[in-house]
PDB file of C-alpha atoms and ligand atoms in Angstrom:
ATOM      1  CA  MET D1078       2.017  24.731  14.491  1.00  0.00           C
ATOM      2  CA  GLU D1079       3.959  22.533  12.095  1.00  0.00           C
ATOM      3  CA  ARG D1080       7.437  22.867  10.603  1.00  0.00           C
ATOM      4  CA  THR D1081       8.776  22.030   7.164  1.00  0.00           C
ATOM      5  CA  LEU D1082      12.035  22.303   5.252  1.00  0.00           C
ATOM      6  CA  ALA D1083      12.061  24.433   2.116  1.00  0.00           C
ATOM      7  CA  ILE D1084      14.912  24.901  -0.343  1.00  0.00           C
ATOM      8  CA  ILE D1085      15.251  27.658  -2.923  1.00  0.00           C
ATOM      9  CA  LYS D1086      17.135  25.580  -5.491  1.00  0.00           C
ATOM     10  CA  PRO D1087      20.226  26.676  -7.474  1.00  0.00           C
ATOM     11  CA  ASP D1088      18.206  27.533 -10.606  1.00  0.00           C
ATOM     12  CA  SER D1089      16.236  30.140  -8.617  1.00  0.00           C
ATOM     13  CA  VAL D1090      19.354  31.533  -6.947  1.00  0.00           C
ATOM     14  CA  LYS D1091      21.012  31.923 -10.383  1.00  0.00           C
ATOM     15  CA  LYS D1092      17.901  33.701 -11.687  1.00  0.00           C
ATOM     16  CA  ASN D1093      17.983  36.208  -8.785  1.00  0.00           C
ATOM     17  CA  VAL D1094      14.511  35.335  -7.530  1.00  0.00           C
ATOM     18  CA  ILE D1095      15.378  34.500  -3.901  1.00  0.00           C
ATOM     19  CA  GLY D1096      13.554  37.651  -2.818  1.00  0.00           C
ATOM     20  CA  LYS D1097      10.441  36.955  -4.849  1.00  0.00           C
ATOM     21  CA  ILE D1098      10.187  33.461  -3.383  1.00  0.00           C
ATOM     22  CA  ILE D1099      10.751  34.712   0.169  1.00  0.00           C
ATOM     23  CA  ASN D1100       8.058  37.362  -0.420  1.00  0.00           C
ATOM     24  CA  ARG D1101       5.647  34.583  -1.286  1.00  0.00           C
ATOM     25  CA  ILE D1102       6.695  32.536   1.764  1.00  0.00           C
ATOM     26  CA  GLU D1103       5.914  35.527   3.999  1.00  0.00           C
ATOM     27  CA  ALA D1104       2.679  36.369   2.177  1.00  0.00           C
ATOM     28  CA  GLU D1105       1.502  32.793   2.762  1.00  0.00           C
ATOM     29  CA  GLY D1106       1.848  33.295   6.505  1.00  0.00           C
ATOM     30  CA  PHE D1107       4.930  31.215   7.159  1.00  0.00           C
ATOM     31  CA  ARG D1108       7.344  32.265   9.868  1.00  0.00           C
ATOM     32  CA  ILE D1109      10.973  31.849   8.834  1.00  0.00           C
ATOM     33  CA  VAL D1110      12.526  30.160  11.854  1.00  0.00           C
ATOM     34  CA  GLU D1111      15.982  29.622  10.314  1.00  0.00           C
ATOM     35  CA  MET D1112      17.498  30.411   6.913  1.00  0.00           C
ATOM     36  CA  ARG D1113      20.921  29.919   5.314  1.00  0.00           C
ATOM     37  CA  LEU D1114      22.582  30.247   1.906  1.00  0.00           C
ATOM     38  CA  VAL D1115      24.496  27.022   1.286  1.00  0.00           C
ATOM     39  CA  ARG D1116      26.592  25.459  -1.439  1.00  0.00           C
ATOM     40  CA  LEU D1117      25.942  21.736  -1.284  1.00  0.00           C
ATOM     41  CA  GLY D1118      28.745  19.334  -2.145  1.00  0.00           C
ATOM     42  CA  ARG D1119      27.931  16.339  -4.316  1.00  0.00           C
ATOM     43  CA  ASP D1120      28.024  13.988  -1.325  1.00  0.00           C
ATOM     44  CA  GLU D1121      25.689  16.236   0.656  1.00  0.00           C
ATOM     45  CA  ALA D1122      23.232  16.587  -2.223  1.00  0.00           C
ATOM     46  CA  GLY D1123      23.303  12.811  -2.703  1.00  0.00           C
ATOM     47  CA  ALA D1124      22.705  12.211   0.990  1.00  0.00           C
ATOM     48  CA  PHE D1125      19.788  14.660   1.034  1.00  0.00           C
ATOM     49  CA  TYR D1126      18.142  12.892  -1.925  1.00  0.00           C
ATOM     50  CA  THR D1127      19.181   9.365  -0.901  1.00  0.00           C
ATOM     51  CA  VAL D1128      15.573   8.142  -1.264  1.00  0.00           C
ATOM     52  CA  HIS D1129      16.004   8.674  -5.030  1.00  0.00           C
ATOM     53  CA  ARG D1130      19.464   7.021  -5.312  1.00  0.00           C
ATOM     54  CA  ASN D1131      18.232   4.233  -7.615  1.00  0.00           C
ATOM     55  CA  ARG D1132      16.301   6.507  -9.972  1.00  0.00           C
ATOM     56  CA  GLY D1133      17.625   7.256 -13.429  1.00  0.00           C
ATOM     57  CA  PHE D1134      17.689  10.989 -12.746  1.00  0.00           C
ATOM     58  CA  PHE D1135      19.713  10.748  -9.516  1.00  0.00           C
ATOM     59  CA  GLU D1136      23.171  11.698 -10.865  1.00  0.00           C
ATOM     60  CA  ASP D1137      21.762  14.670 -12.801  1.00  0.00           C
ATOM     61  CA  LEU D1138      19.789  15.782  -9.756  1.00  0.00           C
ATOM     62  CA  VAL D1139      22.897  15.655  -7.555  1.00  0.00           C
ATOM     63  CA  ALA D1140      24.897  17.622 -10.156  1.00  0.00           C
ATOM     64  CA  PHE D1141      22.139  20.240 -10.353  1.00  0.00           C
ATOM     65  CA  MET D1142      21.687  20.604  -6.594  1.00  0.00           C
ATOM     66  CA  SER D1143      25.461  21.049  -6.125  1.00  0.00           C
ATOM     67  CA  SER D1144      25.850  23.405  -9.105  1.00  0.00           C
ATOM     68  CA  GLY D1145      25.510  26.649  -7.149  1.00  0.00           C
ATOM     69  CA  GLY D1146      24.089  28.332  -4.097  1.00  0.00           C
ATOM     70  CA  ALA D1147      20.809  27.241  -2.551  1.00  0.00           C
ATOM     71  CA  VAL D1148      18.801  28.738   0.300  1.00  0.00           C
ATOM     72  CA  VAL D1149      17.582  26.359   2.991  1.00  0.00           C
ATOM     73  CA  LEU D1150      14.712  27.526   5.196  1.00  0.00           C
ATOM     74  CA  LEU D1151      12.997  26.128   8.248  1.00  0.00           C
ATOM     75  CA  LEU D1152       9.372  27.274   7.944  1.00  0.00           C
ATOM     76  CA  GLU D1153       6.613  27.264  10.541  1.00  0.00           C
ATOM     77  CA  ARG D1154       2.888  27.603  10.008  1.00  0.00           C
ATOM     78  CA  GLU D1155      -0.324  25.757  10.662  1.00  0.00           C
ATOM     79  CA  ASN D1156      -0.408  22.806   8.240  1.00  0.00           C
ATOM     80  CA  ALA D1157       3.039  23.912   6.993  1.00  0.00           C
ATOM     81  CA  ILE D1158       3.976  20.750   5.101  1.00  0.00           C
ATOM     82  CA  ALA D1159       0.847  20.473   2.935  1.00  0.00           C
ATOM     83  CA  HIS D1160       0.520  24.233   2.528  1.00  0.00           C
ATOM     84  CA  TRP D1161       4.085  24.652   1.271  1.00  0.00           C
ATOM     85  CA  ARG D1162       3.621  21.721  -1.149  1.00  0.00           C
ATOM     86  CA  ALA D1163       0.493  23.461  -2.479  1.00  0.00           C
ATOM     87  CA  VAL D1164       2.313  26.776  -2.919  1.00  0.00           C
ATOM     88  CA  MET D1165       5.158  24.978  -4.762  1.00  0.00           C
ATOM     89  CA  GLY D1166       2.893  23.076  -7.154  1.00  0.00           C
ATOM     90  CA  ALA D1167       3.501  19.821  -9.015  1.00  0.00           C
ATOM     91  CA  THR D1168       7.047  18.501  -9.501  1.00  0.00           C
ATOM     92  CA  ASP D1169       6.891  19.157 -13.251  1.00  0.00           C
ATOM     93  CA  PRO D1170       6.453  22.923 -13.802  1.00  0.00           C
ATOM     94  CA  ALA D1171       4.554  22.171 -17.022  1.00  0.00           C
ATOM     95  CA  LYS D1172       1.926  20.369 -14.928  1.00  0.00           C
ATOM     96  CA  ALA D1173       1.960  22.775 -11.985  1.00  0.00           C
ATOM     97  CA  ALA D1174      -1.154  24.922 -11.521  1.00  0.00           C
ATOM     98  CA  PRO D1175      -1.076  28.628 -12.416  1.00  0.00           C
ATOM     99  CA  GLY D1176       0.007  30.729  -9.451  1.00  0.00           C
ATOM    100  CA  THR D1177       2.320  28.082  -8.003  1.00  0.00           C
ATOM    101  CA  LEU D1178       6.036  28.780  -7.588  1.00  0.00           C
ATOM    102  CA  ARG D1179       7.086  25.927  -9.842  1.00  0.00           C
ATOM    103  CA  ARG D1180       4.783  27.134 -12.595  1.00  0.00           C
ATOM    104  CA  GLU D1181       6.119  30.670 -12.223  1.00  0.00           C
ATOM    105  CA  PHE D1182       9.828  29.988 -11.726  1.00  0.00           C
ATOM    106  CA  GLY D1183      10.509  26.347 -12.662  1.00  0.00           C
ATOM    107  CA  PHE D1184      12.316  25.473 -15.880  1.00  0.00           C
ATOM    108  CA  SER D1185      11.994  21.664 -16.091  1.00  0.00           C
ATOM    109  CA  ILE D1186      10.985  18.645 -14.016  1.00  0.00           C
ATOM    110  CA  GLU D1187      14.546  18.727 -12.617  1.00  0.00           C
ATOM    111  CA  ARG D1188      15.152  22.485 -12.371  1.00  0.00           C
ATOM    112  CA  ASN D1189      11.904  23.176 -10.610  1.00  0.00           C
ATOM    113  CA  ALA D1190      12.806  26.152  -8.410  1.00  0.00           C
ATOM    114  CA  VAL D1191      11.955  24.910  -4.909  1.00  0.00           C
ATOM    115  CA  HIS D1192      11.882  21.909  -2.596  1.00  0.00           C
ATOM    116  CA  GLY D1193       9.493  21.031   0.215  1.00  0.00           C
ATOM    117  CA  SER D1194       9.248  18.125   2.634  1.00  0.00           C
ATOM    118  CA  ASP D1195       6.424  15.734   1.792  1.00  0.00           C
ATOM    119  CA  ALA D1196       5.410  14.367   5.233  1.00  0.00           C
ATOM    120  CA  ARG D1197       5.940  14.783   8.976  1.00  0.00           C
ATOM    121  CA  GLU D1198       8.697  12.203   9.174  1.00  0.00           C
ATOM    122  CA  THR D1199      10.633  13.494   6.143  1.00  0.00           C
ATOM    123  CA  ALA D1200      10.263  17.066   7.406  1.00  0.00           C
ATOM    124  CA  GLU D1201      11.900  16.076  10.683  1.00  0.00           C
ATOM    125  CA  THR D1202      14.760  14.293   8.888  1.00  0.00           C
ATOM    126  CA  GLU D1203      15.276  17.107   6.376  1.00  0.00           C
ATOM    127  CA  ILE D1204      15.197  19.852   9.027  1.00  0.00           C
ATOM    128  CA  GLY D1205      17.806  17.897  10.998  1.00  0.00           C
ATOM    129  CA  PHE D1206      19.955  17.636   7.872  1.00  0.00           C
ATOM    130  CA  PHE D1207      20.499  21.409   7.797  1.00  0.00           C
ATOM    131  CA  PHE D1208      19.594  22.768  11.221  1.00  0.00           C
ATOM    132  CA  LYS D1209      21.078  21.082  14.261  1.00  0.00           C
TER     133      LYS D1209
HETATM  134  P1  ADP G1435       9.199  16.671  -5.291  1.00  0.00           P
HETATM  135  O1  ADP G1435      10.378  17.630  -5.253  1.00  0.00           O
HETATM  136  O2  ADP G1435       7.988  17.300  -5.921  1.00  0.00           O
HETATM  137  O3  ADP G1435       8.898  16.048  -3.949  1.00  0.00           O
HETATM  138  P2  ADP G1435      10.395  14.119  -6.056  1.00  0.00           P
HETATM  139  O4  ADP G1435      10.620  13.878  -4.598  1.00  0.00           O
HETATM  140  O5  ADP G1435       9.715  13.063  -6.838  1.00  0.00           O
HETATM  141  O6  ADP G1435       9.600  15.493  -6.308  1.00  0.00           O
HETATM  142  O7  ADP G1435      11.793  14.388  -6.755  1.00  0.00           O
HETATM  143  C1  ADP G1435      12.795  15.145  -6.110  1.00  0.00           C
HETATM  144  C2  ADP G1435      13.423  16.070  -7.127  1.00  0.00           C
HETATM  145  O8  ADP G1435      14.076  15.298  -8.126  1.00  0.00           O
HETATM  146  C3  ADP G1435      12.435  16.927  -7.924  1.00  0.00           C
HETATM  147  O9  ADP G1435      12.031  18.088  -7.233  1.00  0.00           O
HETATM  148  C4  ADP G1435      13.235  17.255  -9.163  1.00  0.00           C
HETATM  149  O10 ADP G1435      14.206  18.272  -8.926  1.00  0.00           O
HETATM  150  C5  ADP G1435      13.959  15.929  -9.396  1.00  0.00           C
HETATM  151  N1  ADP G1435      13.195  15.031 -10.282  1.00  0.00           N
HETATM  152  C6  ADP G1435      12.057  14.350  -9.976  1.00  0.00           C
HETATM  153  N2  ADP G1435      11.629  13.617 -11.020  1.00  0.00           N
HETATM  154  C7  ADP G1435      12.518  13.834 -12.026  1.00  0.00           C
HETATM  155  C8  ADP G1435      12.648  13.361 -13.376  1.00  0.00           C
HETATM  156  N3  ADP G1435      11.759  12.505 -13.885  1.00  0.00           N
HETATM  157  N4  ADP G1435      13.687  13.805 -14.108  1.00  0.00           N
HETATM  158  C9  ADP G1435      14.594  14.665 -13.590  1.00  0.00           C
HETATM  159  N5  ADP G1435      14.543  15.136 -12.321  1.00  0.00           N
HETATM  160  C10 ADP G1435      13.521  14.735 -11.552  1.00  0.00           C
HETATM  161 MG1   MG G1436      10.011  14.723  -2.805  1.00  0.00          MG
END
């Protein structure tokens, strides 16, 4: 069993699709170990995405991620990290495959509906960020 950190981003919360995304999480065989609705502050959003702090899109990303509620989930499944990335689809919804969450619910490369950890080490760090 492997664990990963998922976030239902503020664009999805505003669109009232938390339930649809959680349905998909359950249908894909994940166990929801922990889950919380949060409102990230700018500092928190910046700390979470610190790896991107020198990118041109960083300030916009921080503003977006702190613009409203978000749902953070600790998910467990076999091969959880790669499987959740596959269910999410590519970062840019326009390039995400049909049937992926980002293709279905994403609006732009920034407002792309969901987050998922990308590797074992980042999953551990990101889980620790929200769930002590
Ligand atoms: P992913 O979320 O697929 O792992 P990244 O780690 O590269 O993608 O980027 C983190 C988040 O930053 C993305 O999910 C998206 O919200 C935002 N982002 C990434 N690239 C861009 C970009 N070129 N312009 C605006 N926002 C971006
Ligand atoms: Mg990433």
